[in-house]
Amino acid sequence: MELQMILEHIEKTDSYKRFGKVERVVGLLIEARGPESRIGEVCYIHTKLEDQRIMAEVIGFNEEKVLLMPYSAVSNIAAGCLVEATKKSLSINVGRSLIGKVIDSTGNLLDGTKLPKGLKEYPTEQPPPNPLDRPRIDDVIPVGVKAIDTMLTVGRGQRIGIFAGSGVGKSTLMGMIARNSDADLNVIALIGERGREVKEFIERDLGPEGLKKSIVVVATSDQSALMRIKGAYTATAISEYFRDLGFKVNLMMDSVTRVAMAQREIGLAIGEPPTTKGYTPSVFALLPSLLERTGTSKNGSITAFYTVLVDGDDLNEPIADTTRGILDGHFILDRRLAEKGQFPAINVLQSVSRVMPNIVDTEIMTLIQKARSILAIYQENEELIQIGAYKKGSNPAIDHAIQLQPKILGFLRQEMDEKIDRITALKNLQAILNGSSR
Ligand SMILES: Nc1ncnc2c1ncn2[C@@H]1O[C@H](COP(=O)(O)OP(=O)(O)OP(=O)(O)O)[C@@H](O)[C@H]1O
Ligand SMILES: [Mg+2]
């Protein structure tokens, strides 16, 4: 019986290596005649240098021609170079011994040393979990940032967008969440950052304490568009691997906008039409397929934080708009708050955790709504109050807000290295709100 199966297997096995030939190179795009392959397949291009082969990926077809893009820089490629199909899409090696390490998009250690032993091969492209197999989000995951843990509670397996311009505290916030949260493991994807920023993030924001329970995937801005996209896939795949093992994983991706920009580069190179803001249709196909992979599955959970870059305060920019529609919540980092030294600069009134009402009890929900309403009343009347046009005593709700708003803002402020648990934070907020009702 067994022999029968082996024989059948041998019969089905394709023992040919399939080769094609490079015909044209335009920018980063390589056109080859053959090999027989499919989209997303990894191919090796054998260059004119002996023993050198460059990894590339099939990204499209044009009539009979195969369009490829290399993972690394195109050098030594010439017309006539052989293109070898591998019948596989990109895989990485993953396992527990990767925890505490910094890797690149193809899963190699960034410092150039050898990967630890005992890792398992795992494809970077995976289908999202079946929607019917996804448990509902019903647990709180404390992240150790009090503005979030109280006003914008996150559920285990929730996917959040962090919308912010440059320099308002994204990296610091991600570092705080990585160090303080309740997750078993952080997977952090740094996509399209400058090299200097990567080192800064790992050493300053994450620190040795954070790195100990993290795997960092890095694709800097100088790397090819394909590598930048693969960084997002690789980080997502690593999260999925650990989710399958039952881990509570935190995935943080900075930034998903840079992933979209990389896809736009590839889309334009293969001749897709630019649509909104020059983004090509494939960008809007990539976003949901990538962001749907995280969340809960029957084995574990991936709580995900995706940063989205917004110029000025334009939340209707196409990538911001699309991601906001896919994710289960958005936190807005506000430059005006950062300028006032209000860190973390989360604008709680503009931010939403869509899962929160399902995971916290009504008592806490009432408390939070009270705090929100005080901030809202103050904000509505802020101009009047600031110029002294509001007369004290004319409206009890405004008087109340004037008294409490600074205390609530004070409560929401948190130094980078300050750690506070959720229950204490909630008690502190309650004390502020109660203190005034006397
Ligand atoms: N919780 C905080 N407490 C005090 N200061 C903070 C806090 N968070 C951020 N900052 C200040 O804001 C600055 C910018 O923060 P950060 O580097 O995290 O922003 P960023 O959004 O990642 O910036 P970039 O767009 O350049 O990547 C920090 O150097 C720090 O001075
Ligand atoms: Mg940053």
Short mmCIF file of C-alpha atoms and ligand atoms in Angstrom, two decimals:
data_model
loop_
_atom_site.label_atom_id
_atom_site.label_comp_id
_atom_site.label_asym_id
_atom_site.label_seq_id
_atom_site.Cartn_x
_atom_site.Cartn_y
_atom_site.Cartn_z
CA MET A 1 0.00 0.00 0.00
CA GLU A 2 2.68 2.40 1.09
CA LEU A 3 4.82 1.43 -1.88
CA GLN A 4 1.86 2.18 -4.12
CA MET A 5 1.65 5.70 -2.70
CA ILE A 6 5.34 6.31 -3.14
CA LEU A 7 5.15 5.14 -6.74
CA GLU A 8 2.21 7.42 -7.40
CA HIS A 9 4.11 10.29 -5.87
CA ILE A 10 7.12 9.63 -8.06
CA GLU A 11 4.89 9.48 -11.10
CA LYS A 12 3.39 12.88 -10.31
CA THR A 13 6.70 14.50 -9.45
CA ASP A 14 7.98 16.88 -12.05
CA SER A 15 11.67 16.15 -12.28
CA TYR A 16 12.45 18.85 -14.81
CA LYS A 17 14.01 22.11 -13.84
CA ARG A 18 12.31 24.85 -15.74
CA PHE A 19 14.41 27.63 -17.20
CA GLY A 20 13.69 30.80 -19.09
CA LYS A 21 15.92 33.49 -20.56
CA VAL A 22 16.22 37.18 -19.78
CA GLU A 23 15.29 39.31 -22.79
CA ARG A 24 14.96 42.84 -21.50
CA VAL A 25 15.64 44.83 -18.35
CA VAL A 26 13.84 48.14 -17.85
CA GLY A 27 14.63 49.79 -14.55
CA LEU A 28 13.86 47.13 -11.99
CA LEU A 29 11.65 45.16 -14.30
CA ILE A 30 13.08 42.06 -15.90
CA GLU A 31 11.34 40.51 -18.89
CA ALA A 32 12.10 36.90 -19.67
CA ARG A 33 10.94 34.33 -22.16
CA GLY A 34 9.82 31.56 -19.84
CA PRO A 35 10.09 29.78 -17.48
CA GLU A 36 6.64 28.32 -16.98
CA SER A 37 5.68 29.90 -13.65
CA ARG A 38 2.90 31.59 -11.75
CA ILE A 39 2.47 34.98 -10.08
CA GLY A 40 4.33 35.18 -6.78
CA GLU A 41 6.73 32.38 -7.68
CA VAL A 42 10.35 32.83 -6.69
CA CYS A 43 12.88 32.42 -9.52
CA TYR A 44 16.65 32.50 -9.55
CA ILE A 45 18.38 34.53 -12.21
CA HIS A 46 21.82 33.13 -12.93
CA THR A 47 24.01 36.13 -13.68
CA LYS A 48 27.05 36.43 -15.85
CA LEU A 49 29.22 36.01 -12.75
CA GLU A 50 29.87 32.40 -12.02
CA ASP A 51 27.87 30.98 -9.11
CA GLN A 52 25.91 34.17 -8.63
CA ARG A 53 22.17 33.87 -8.65
CA ILE A 54 19.74 36.63 -7.85
CA MET A 55 16.40 35.95 -6.25
CA ALA A 56 13.45 37.46 -8.11
CA GLU A 57 9.72 37.11 -8.09
CA VAL A 58 7.20 36.73 -10.89
CA ILE A 59 4.97 39.79 -10.73
CA GLY A 60 3.12 39.58 -14.01
CA PHE A 61 2.94 38.40 -17.58
CA ASN A 62 2.90 40.24 -20.84
CA GLU A 63 1.71 38.08 -23.68
CA GLU A 64 4.31 35.29 -23.71
CA LYS A 65 6.74 37.09 -21.46
CA VAL A 66 7.30 36.64 -17.76
CA LEU A 67 7.77 39.86 -15.79
CA LEU A 68 10.08 39.53 -12.81
CA MET A 69 11.33 41.83 -10.12
CA PRO A 70 14.49 41.14 -8.14
CA TYR A 71 14.57 41.20 -4.35
CA SER A 72 17.97 42.88 -4.37
CA ALA A 73 19.66 45.36 -6.69
CA VAL A 74 19.92 44.41 -10.34
CA SER A 75 23.56 43.93 -11.17
CA ASN A 76 25.31 41.62 -13.58
CA ILE A 77 22.05 40.73 -15.24
CA ALA A 78 22.24 40.66 -19.00
CA ALA A 79 20.15 39.46 -21.89
CA GLY A 80 20.40 35.70 -22.15
CA CYS A 81 20.83 35.03 -18.42
CA LEU A 82 19.04 31.88 -17.33
CA VAL A 83 15.94 32.18 -15.17
CA GLU A 84 15.24 29.16 -13.00
CA ALA A 85 11.74 28.56 -11.65
CA THR A 86 11.45 27.12 -8.14
CA LYS A 87 7.67 26.36 -8.07
CA LYS A 88 7.54 28.02 -4.65
CA SER A 89 6.58 31.39 -3.33
CA LEU A 90 8.77 33.11 -0.75
CA SER A 91 9.30 31.14 2.46
CA ILE A 92 11.16 32.08 5.61
CA ASN A 93 12.57 30.07 8.48
CA VAL A 94 10.77 30.63 11.72
CA GLY A 95 10.74 29.24 15.24
CA ARG A 96 11.07 30.17 18.89
CA SER A 97 14.82 30.78 18.61
CA LEU A 98 14.02 33.77 16.39
CA ILE A 99 12.64 35.65 19.41
CA GLY A 100 14.93 38.56 20.30
CA LYS A 101 16.34 38.74 16.78
CA VAL A 102 16.26 41.36 14.02
CA ILE A 103 15.77 39.98 10.51
CA ASP A 104 15.28 41.20 6.96
CA SER A 105 12.32 40.53 4.66
CA THR A 106 13.64 37.19 3.47
CA GLY A 107 14.14 35.97 7.02
CA ASN A 108 17.92 36.35 7.30
CA LEU A 109 19.50 37.95 10.35
CA LEU A 110 20.18 41.60 9.75
CA ASP A 111 23.62 41.48 11.34
CA GLY A 112 24.68 38.91 8.75
CA THR A 113 25.21 36.08 11.24
CA LYS A 114 23.79 32.62 10.72
CA LEU A 115 20.24 31.72 11.66
CA PRO A 116 19.83 29.54 14.74
CA LYS A 117 19.12 25.83 14.20
CA GLY A 118 15.75 24.15 14.47
CA LEU A 119 13.69 26.66 12.50
CA LYS A 120 10.80 25.60 10.30
CA GLU A 121 10.16 26.66 6.72
CA TYR A 122 6.98 28.71 6.46
CA PRO A 123 5.48 30.41 3.38
CA THR A 124 5.07 34.18 3.74
CA GLU A 125 1.82 34.24 1.83
CA GLN A 126 -1.09 32.69 3.69
CA PRO A 127 -4.85 32.90 3.32
CA PRO A 128 -6.68 34.72 6.12
CA PRO A 129 -8.45 32.47 8.65
CA ASN A 130 -11.93 31.35 7.67
CA PRO A 131 -14.31 34.03 8.99
CA LEU A 132 -16.53 31.36 10.53
CA ASP A 133 -13.61 29.93 12.50
CA ARG A 134 -12.71 33.25 14.03
CA PRO A 135 -13.76 33.53 17.65
CA ARG A 136 -15.33 36.81 18.64
CA ILE A 137 -13.08 39.28 20.41
CA ASP A 138 -14.13 39.18 24.04
CA ASP A 139 -10.98 39.71 26.13
CA VAL A 140 -9.24 42.93 26.97
CA ILE A 141 -5.55 43.12 26.17
CA PRO A 142 -3.91 45.71 28.42
CA VAL A 143 -1.20 47.53 26.48
CA GLY A 144 0.30 49.53 29.34
CA VAL A 145 -0.55 52.94 27.89
CA LYS A 146 -3.21 54.48 30.11
CA ALA A 147 -4.87 56.64 27.46
CA ILE A 148 -5.51 53.43 25.50
CA ASP A 149 -6.25 51.07 28.39
CA THR A 150 -8.91 53.38 29.78
CA MET A 151 -10.42 55.50 27.02
CA LEU A 152 -9.75 53.23 24.02
CA THR A 153 -9.56 49.71 25.40
CA VAL A 154 -8.13 47.20 22.93
CA GLY A 155 -9.44 43.64 22.58
CA ARG A 156 -7.22 40.63 22.13
CA GLY A 157 -7.15 40.07 18.38
CA GLN A 158 -8.31 43.57 17.48
CA ARG A 159 -6.71 45.41 14.55
CA ILE A 160 -6.04 49.10 15.04
CA GLY A 161 -4.75 51.83 12.77
CA ILE A 162 -2.51 54.47 14.33
CA PHE A 163 -2.92 57.56 12.15
CA ALA A 164 -0.24 60.19 12.44
CA GLY A 165 1.97 62.63 10.66
CA SER A 166 5.73 62.60 11.09
CA GLY A 167 7.35 63.20 14.44
CA VAL A 168 4.27 63.04 16.66
CA GLY A 169 5.28 59.98 18.60
CA LYS A 170 4.46 56.81 16.63
CA SER A 171 7.72 55.03 17.34
CA THR A 172 7.67 55.97 21.01
CA LEU A 173 4.10 54.70 21.37
CA MET A 174 4.90 51.43 19.63
CA GLY A 175 7.91 50.96 21.88
CA MET A 176 5.76 51.54 24.96
CA ILE A 177 3.16 49.03 23.80
CA ALA A 178 5.87 46.48 22.97
CA ARG A 179 7.46 46.78 26.40
CA ASN A 180 4.34 47.10 28.55
CA SER A 181 1.64 45.05 26.89
CA ASP A 182 0.33 41.74 28.05
CA ALA A 183 1.22 39.90 24.82
CA ASP A 184 3.50 36.86 24.74
CA LEU A 185 5.41 38.10 21.72
CA ASN A 186 5.75 41.26 19.62
CA VAL A 187 6.42 41.07 15.92
CA ILE A 188 7.52 44.48 14.72
CA ALA A 189 7.79 45.36 11.04
CA LEU A 190 9.75 48.48 10.21
CA ILE A 191 9.01 49.22 6.58
CA GLY A 192 10.51 52.03 4.57
CA GLU A 193 12.27 53.75 7.46
CA ARG A 194 15.73 55.21 7.09
CA GLY A 195 18.55 53.04 8.43
CA ARG A 196 19.28 55.46 11.25
CA GLU A 197 15.68 55.33 12.47
CA VAL A 198 15.78 51.55 12.67
CA LYS A 199 18.72 51.59 15.06
CA GLU A 200 17.12 54.36 17.06
CA PHE A 201 13.89 52.42 17.39
CA ILE A 202 15.55 49.20 18.47
CA GLU A 203 17.93 50.81 20.94
CA ARG A 204 15.88 53.68 22.33
CA ASP A 205 12.17 52.98 21.87
CA LEU A 206 12.17 49.20 22.17
CA GLY A 207 15.23 48.79 24.36
CA PRO A 208 16.76 45.47 25.45
CA GLU A 209 13.75 44.71 27.63
CA GLY A 210 11.36 45.04 24.69
CA LEU A 211 13.61 43.22 22.23
CA LYS A 212 13.71 40.19 24.53
CA LYS A 213 10.08 39.43 23.68
CA SER A 214 10.11 40.67 20.09
CA ILE A 215 11.05 39.70 16.57
CA VAL A 216 11.85 42.75 14.43
CA VAL A 217 11.56 42.62 10.64
CA VAL A 218 13.32 45.42 8.81
CA ALA A 219 13.03 46.66 5.20
CA THR A 220 14.58 50.09 4.93
CA SER A 221 13.66 52.76 2.39
CA ASP A 222 16.72 52.06 0.23
CA GLN A 223 15.65 48.48 -0.39
CA SER A 224 13.66 47.40 -3.43
CA ALA A 225 9.91 47.87 -3.49
CA LEU A 226 9.52 44.11 -3.49
CA MET A 227 11.59 43.75 -0.30
CA ARG A 228 9.50 46.43 1.40
CA ILE A 229 6.29 44.59 0.57
CA LYS A 230 7.77 41.26 1.60
CA GLY A 231 8.70 42.80 4.96
CA ALA A 232 5.00 43.18 5.67
CA TYR A 233 4.23 39.64 4.50
CA THR A 234 7.10 38.14 6.47
CA ALA A 235 6.13 39.88 9.70
CA THR A 236 2.52 38.81 9.22
CA ALA A 237 3.59 35.22 8.51
CA ILE A 238 5.75 35.08 11.65
CA SER A 239 2.79 36.34 13.68
CA GLU A 240 0.62 33.65 12.13
CA TYR A 241 3.14 30.95 12.91
CA PHE A 242 3.09 31.89 16.58
CA ARG A 243 -0.67 32.38 16.60
CA ASP A 244 -0.97 28.76 15.42
CA LEU A 245 1.10 27.73 18.44
CA GLY A 246 -1.44 29.46 20.69
CA PHE A 247 0.56 32.63 21.40
CA LYS A 248 -1.00 36.01 22.11
CA VAL A 249 0.88 37.96 19.46
CA ASN A 250 1.15 41.71 19.00
CA LEU A 251 1.95 42.73 15.44
CA MET A 252 3.09 46.28 14.89
CA MET A 253 3.66 47.55 11.39
CA ASP A 254 5.26 50.93 10.77
CA SER A 255 4.05 51.86 8.28
CA VAL A 256 1.36 50.32 6.16
CA THR A 257 1.43 53.48 4.01
CA ARG A 258 4.99 52.65 2.96
CA VAL A 259 3.87 49.14 2.03
CA ALA A 260 1.14 50.66 -0.14
CA MET A 261 3.68 52.98 -1.75
CA ALA A 262 5.94 50.04 -2.56
CA GLN A 263 3.03 48.21 -4.20
CA ARG A 264 2.28 51.37 -6.17
CA GLU A 265 5.86 51.37 -7.47
CA ILE A 266 5.50 47.80 -8.68
CA GLY A 267 2.04 48.41 -10.11
CA LEU A 268 3.24 51.38 -12.13
CA ALA A 269 6.29 49.44 -13.35
CA ILE A 270 4.12 46.69 -14.82
CA GLY A 271 1.80 49.20 -16.45
CA GLU A 272 -1.21 49.35 -14.13
CA PRO A 273 -3.21 52.55 -14.45
CA PRO A 274 -2.79 55.03 -11.62
CA THR A 275 -6.11 55.80 -9.98
CA THR A 276 -6.60 57.77 -6.75
CA LYS A 277 -3.49 59.80 -5.87
CA GLY A 278 -1.45 57.68 -8.26
CA TYR A 279 -2.19 54.48 -6.34
CA THR A 280 -2.83 51.56 -8.65
CA PRO A 281 -5.72 49.08 -8.27
CA SER A 282 -3.39 46.36 -6.94
CA VAL A 283 -2.70 48.55 -3.89
CA PHE A 284 -6.36 48.41 -2.94
CA ALA A 285 -6.35 44.65 -3.49
CA LEU A 286 -3.25 44.17 -1.35
CA LEU A 287 -4.45 46.09 1.71
CA PRO A 288 -7.45 43.94 2.66
CA SER A 289 -5.66 40.69 1.86
CA LEU A 290 -2.78 41.70 4.14
CA LEU A 291 -4.77 43.24 6.97
CA GLU A 292 -7.35 40.43 7.08
CA ARG A 293 -4.66 37.90 7.99
CA THR A 294 -4.30 39.20 11.53
CA GLY A 295 -6.92 39.06 14.27
CA THR A 296 -8.21 35.99 16.06
CA SER A 297 -8.06 32.41 14.84
CA LYS A 298 -9.18 29.24 16.56
CA ASN A 299 -5.72 28.73 18.06
CA GLY A 300 -4.54 32.15 19.21
CA SER A 301 -4.68 35.82 18.39
CA ILE A 302 -2.79 38.55 16.63
CA THR A 303 -3.58 41.99 17.99
CA ALA A 304 -2.33 44.33 15.29
CA PHE A 305 -1.28 47.98 15.23
CA TYR A 306 -0.73 49.46 11.78
CA THR A 307 0.62 52.97 11.50
CA VAL A 308 -0.79 55.05 8.68
CA LEU A 309 0.94 58.25 7.62
CA VAL A 310 -1.32 61.23 7.20
CA ASP A 311 -0.11 64.49 5.69
CA GLY A 312 -1.44 67.40 7.63
CA ASP A 313 -4.70 66.18 9.03
CA ASP A 314 -6.00 64.64 5.86
CA LEU A 315 -7.73 61.49 7.04
CA ASN A 316 -9.47 61.14 3.70
CA GLU A 317 -6.26 60.40 1.87
CA PRO A 318 -6.89 57.09 -0.02
CA ILE A 319 -4.70 54.81 2.10
CA ALA A 320 -5.99 56.27 5.37
CA ASP A 321 -9.53 55.96 4.12
CA THR A 322 -9.17 52.37 2.94
CA THR A 323 -7.37 51.09 6.04
CA ARG A 324 -9.84 52.80 8.34
CA GLY A 325 -12.60 50.87 6.62
CA ILE A 326 -10.84 47.53 7.06
CA LEU A 327 -9.61 47.85 10.65
CA ASP A 328 -11.52 47.62 13.94
CA GLY A 329 -10.53 50.99 15.23
CA HIS A 330 -8.32 54.01 14.72
CA PHE A 331 -6.16 56.05 17.07
CA ILE A 332 -5.33 59.54 15.89
CA LEU A 333 -2.07 61.11 16.98
CA ASP A 334 -2.59 64.85 16.90
CA ARG A 335 0.21 67.26 16.12
CA ARG A 336 -1.47 70.03 18.11
CA LEU A 337 -1.33 67.88 21.24
CA ALA A 338 2.32 66.96 20.61
CA GLU A 339 3.18 70.63 20.21
CA LYS A 340 1.71 71.30 23.63
CA GLY A 341 3.79 68.48 25.10
CA GLN A 342 0.71 66.31 25.61
CA PHE A 343 2.28 62.86 25.08
CA PRO A 344 1.19 60.31 24.00
CA ALA A 345 -0.52 62.70 21.60
CA ILE A 346 -3.64 60.55 21.16
CA ASN A 347 -6.69 62.63 20.36
CA VAL A 348 -9.17 60.51 22.33
CA LEU A 349 -12.24 62.30 21.03
CA GLN A 350 -11.34 61.56 17.43
CA SER A 351 -10.16 58.02 18.12
CA VAL A 352 -12.33 54.93 18.23
CA SER A 353 -11.93 51.38 19.46
CA ARG A 354 -14.85 49.66 17.78
CA VAL A 355 -14.55 46.56 19.94
CA MET A 356 -14.52 48.36 23.29
CA PRO A 357 -18.27 48.29 24.04
CA ASN A 358 -18.24 44.48 23.69
CA ILE A 359 -15.34 43.84 26.05
CA VAL A 360 -15.69 46.19 29.03
CA ASP A 361 -18.53 46.26 31.58
CA THR A 362 -21.15 48.95 31.56
CA GLU A 363 -19.75 50.52 34.73
CA ILE A 364 -16.43 51.26 33.02
CA MET A 365 -18.18 52.30 29.81
CA THR A 366 -20.22 54.85 31.79
CA LEU A 367 -17.07 56.18 33.43
CA ILE A 368 -15.33 56.57 30.08
CA GLN A 369 -18.34 58.26 28.52
CA LYS A 370 -18.34 60.74 31.37
CA ALA A 371 -14.68 61.56 30.78
CA ARG A 372 -15.24 61.84 27.04
CA SER A 373 -18.19 64.15 27.48
CA ILE A 374 -16.18 66.47 29.74
CA LEU A 375 -13.42 66.66 27.12
CA ALA A 376 -16.01 67.27 24.39
CA ILE A 377 -17.80 70.05 26.29
CA TYR A 378 -14.48 71.74 26.98
CA GLN A 379 -13.42 71.45 23.36
CA GLU A 380 -16.70 72.90 22.09
CA ASN A 381 -16.32 75.95 24.30
CA GLU A 382 -12.56 76.17 24.27
CA GLU A 383 -12.38 79.40 22.29
CA LEU A 384 -14.81 81.19 24.52
CA ILE A 385 -13.01 79.96 27.61
CA GLN A 386 -9.56 80.87 26.26
CA ILE A 387 -10.47 84.46 25.39
CA GLY A 388 -12.27 84.91 28.70
CA ALA A 389 -15.68 85.34 27.10
CA TYR A 390 -17.20 82.57 29.18
CA LYS A 391 -18.66 83.82 32.47
CA LYS A 392 -18.19 81.38 35.31
CA GLY A 393 -21.48 80.12 36.72
CA SER A 394 -23.53 80.56 33.57
CA ASN A 395 -23.51 76.84 32.70
CA PRO A 396 -22.83 74.13 35.29
CA ALA A 397 -21.69 71.60 32.66
CA ILE A 398 -19.08 74.00 31.31
CA ASP A 399 -17.94 74.91 34.82
CA HIS A 400 -17.51 71.23 35.53
CA ALA A 401 -15.55 70.74 32.30
CA ILE A 402 -13.27 73.71 33.03
CA GLN A 403 -12.47 72.22 36.39
CA LEU A 404 -11.86 68.65 35.21
CA GLN A 405 -10.42 68.92 31.70
CA PRO A 406 -6.86 69.78 32.84
CA LYS A 407 -6.95 66.94 35.34
CA ILE A 408 -8.05 64.44 32.72
CA LEU A 409 -5.36 65.62 30.31
CA GLY A 410 -2.84 65.36 33.13
CA PHE A 411 -3.99 61.82 33.78
CA LEU A 412 -3.64 60.89 30.08
CA ARG A 413 -0.05 62.10 29.91
CA GLN A 414 2.52 59.33 30.20
CA GLU A 415 6.31 59.41 30.11
CA MET A 416 8.02 56.92 27.82
CA ASP A 417 9.34 54.80 30.69
CA GLU A 418 6.29 55.08 32.91
CA LYS A 419 4.49 51.81 33.44
CA ILE A 420 1.01 51.60 34.88
CA ASP A 421 -1.46 48.73 34.98
CA ARG A 422 -4.96 49.09 33.63
CA ILE A 423 -6.86 48.63 36.88
CA THR A 424 -4.83 51.32 38.66
CA ALA A 425 -5.29 53.63 35.69
CA LEU A 426 -9.06 53.15 35.76
CA LYS A 427 -9.14 53.81 39.51
CA ASN A 428 -7.13 57.00 39.05
CA LEU A 429 -9.49 58.22 36.36
CA GLN A 430 -12.48 57.39 38.51
CA ALA A 431 -10.99 59.33 41.42
CA ILE A 432 -10.59 62.39 39.20
CA LEU A 433 -14.18 62.21 38.02
CA ASN A 434 -15.57 61.55 41.51
CA GLY A 435 -13.47 64.16 43.26
CA SER A 436 -15.24 66.92 41.43
CA SER A 437 -18.81 65.69 41.84
CA ARG A 438 -18.67 66.60 45.50
N1 LIG B 1 5.35 59.64 25.73
C1 LIG B 1 6.19 60.64 25.44
N2 LIG B 1 6.68 61.42 26.42
C2 LIG B 1 7.50 62.43 26.13
N3 LIG B 1 7.91 62.75 24.90
C3 LIG B 1 7.49 62.02 23.88
C4 LIG B 1 6.60 60.91 24.09
N4 LIG B 1 6.31 60.38 22.89
C5 LIG B 1 7.01 61.10 21.97
N5 LIG B 1 7.71 62.09 22.56
C6 LIG B 1 8.57 63.09 21.87
O1 LIG B 1 8.25 63.16 20.49
C7 LIG B 1 9.40 62.94 19.68
C8 LIG B 1 9.03 62.20 18.42
O2 LIG B 1 8.59 60.91 18.75
P1 LIG B 1 8.77 59.66 17.78
O3 LIG B 1 10.14 59.53 17.28
O4 LIG B 1 8.18 58.52 18.52
O5 LIG B 1 7.80 60.12 16.61
P2 LIG B 1 7.50 59.41 15.21
O6 LIG B 1 6.09 59.70 14.90
O7 LIG B 1 7.92 58.00 15.23
O8 LIG B 1 8.44 60.24 14.27
P3 LIG B 1 8.88 59.91 12.75
O9 LIG B 1 7.74 60.31 11.91
O10 LIG B 1 10.07 60.79 12.58
O11 LIG B 1 9.18 58.45 12.70
C9 LIG B 1 10.37 62.19 20.59
O12 LIG B 1 11.70 62.46 20.28
C10 LIG B 1 10.02 62.75 21.96
O13 LIG B 1 10.72 63.91 22.21
MG MG B 2 9.23 56.89 13.97
#
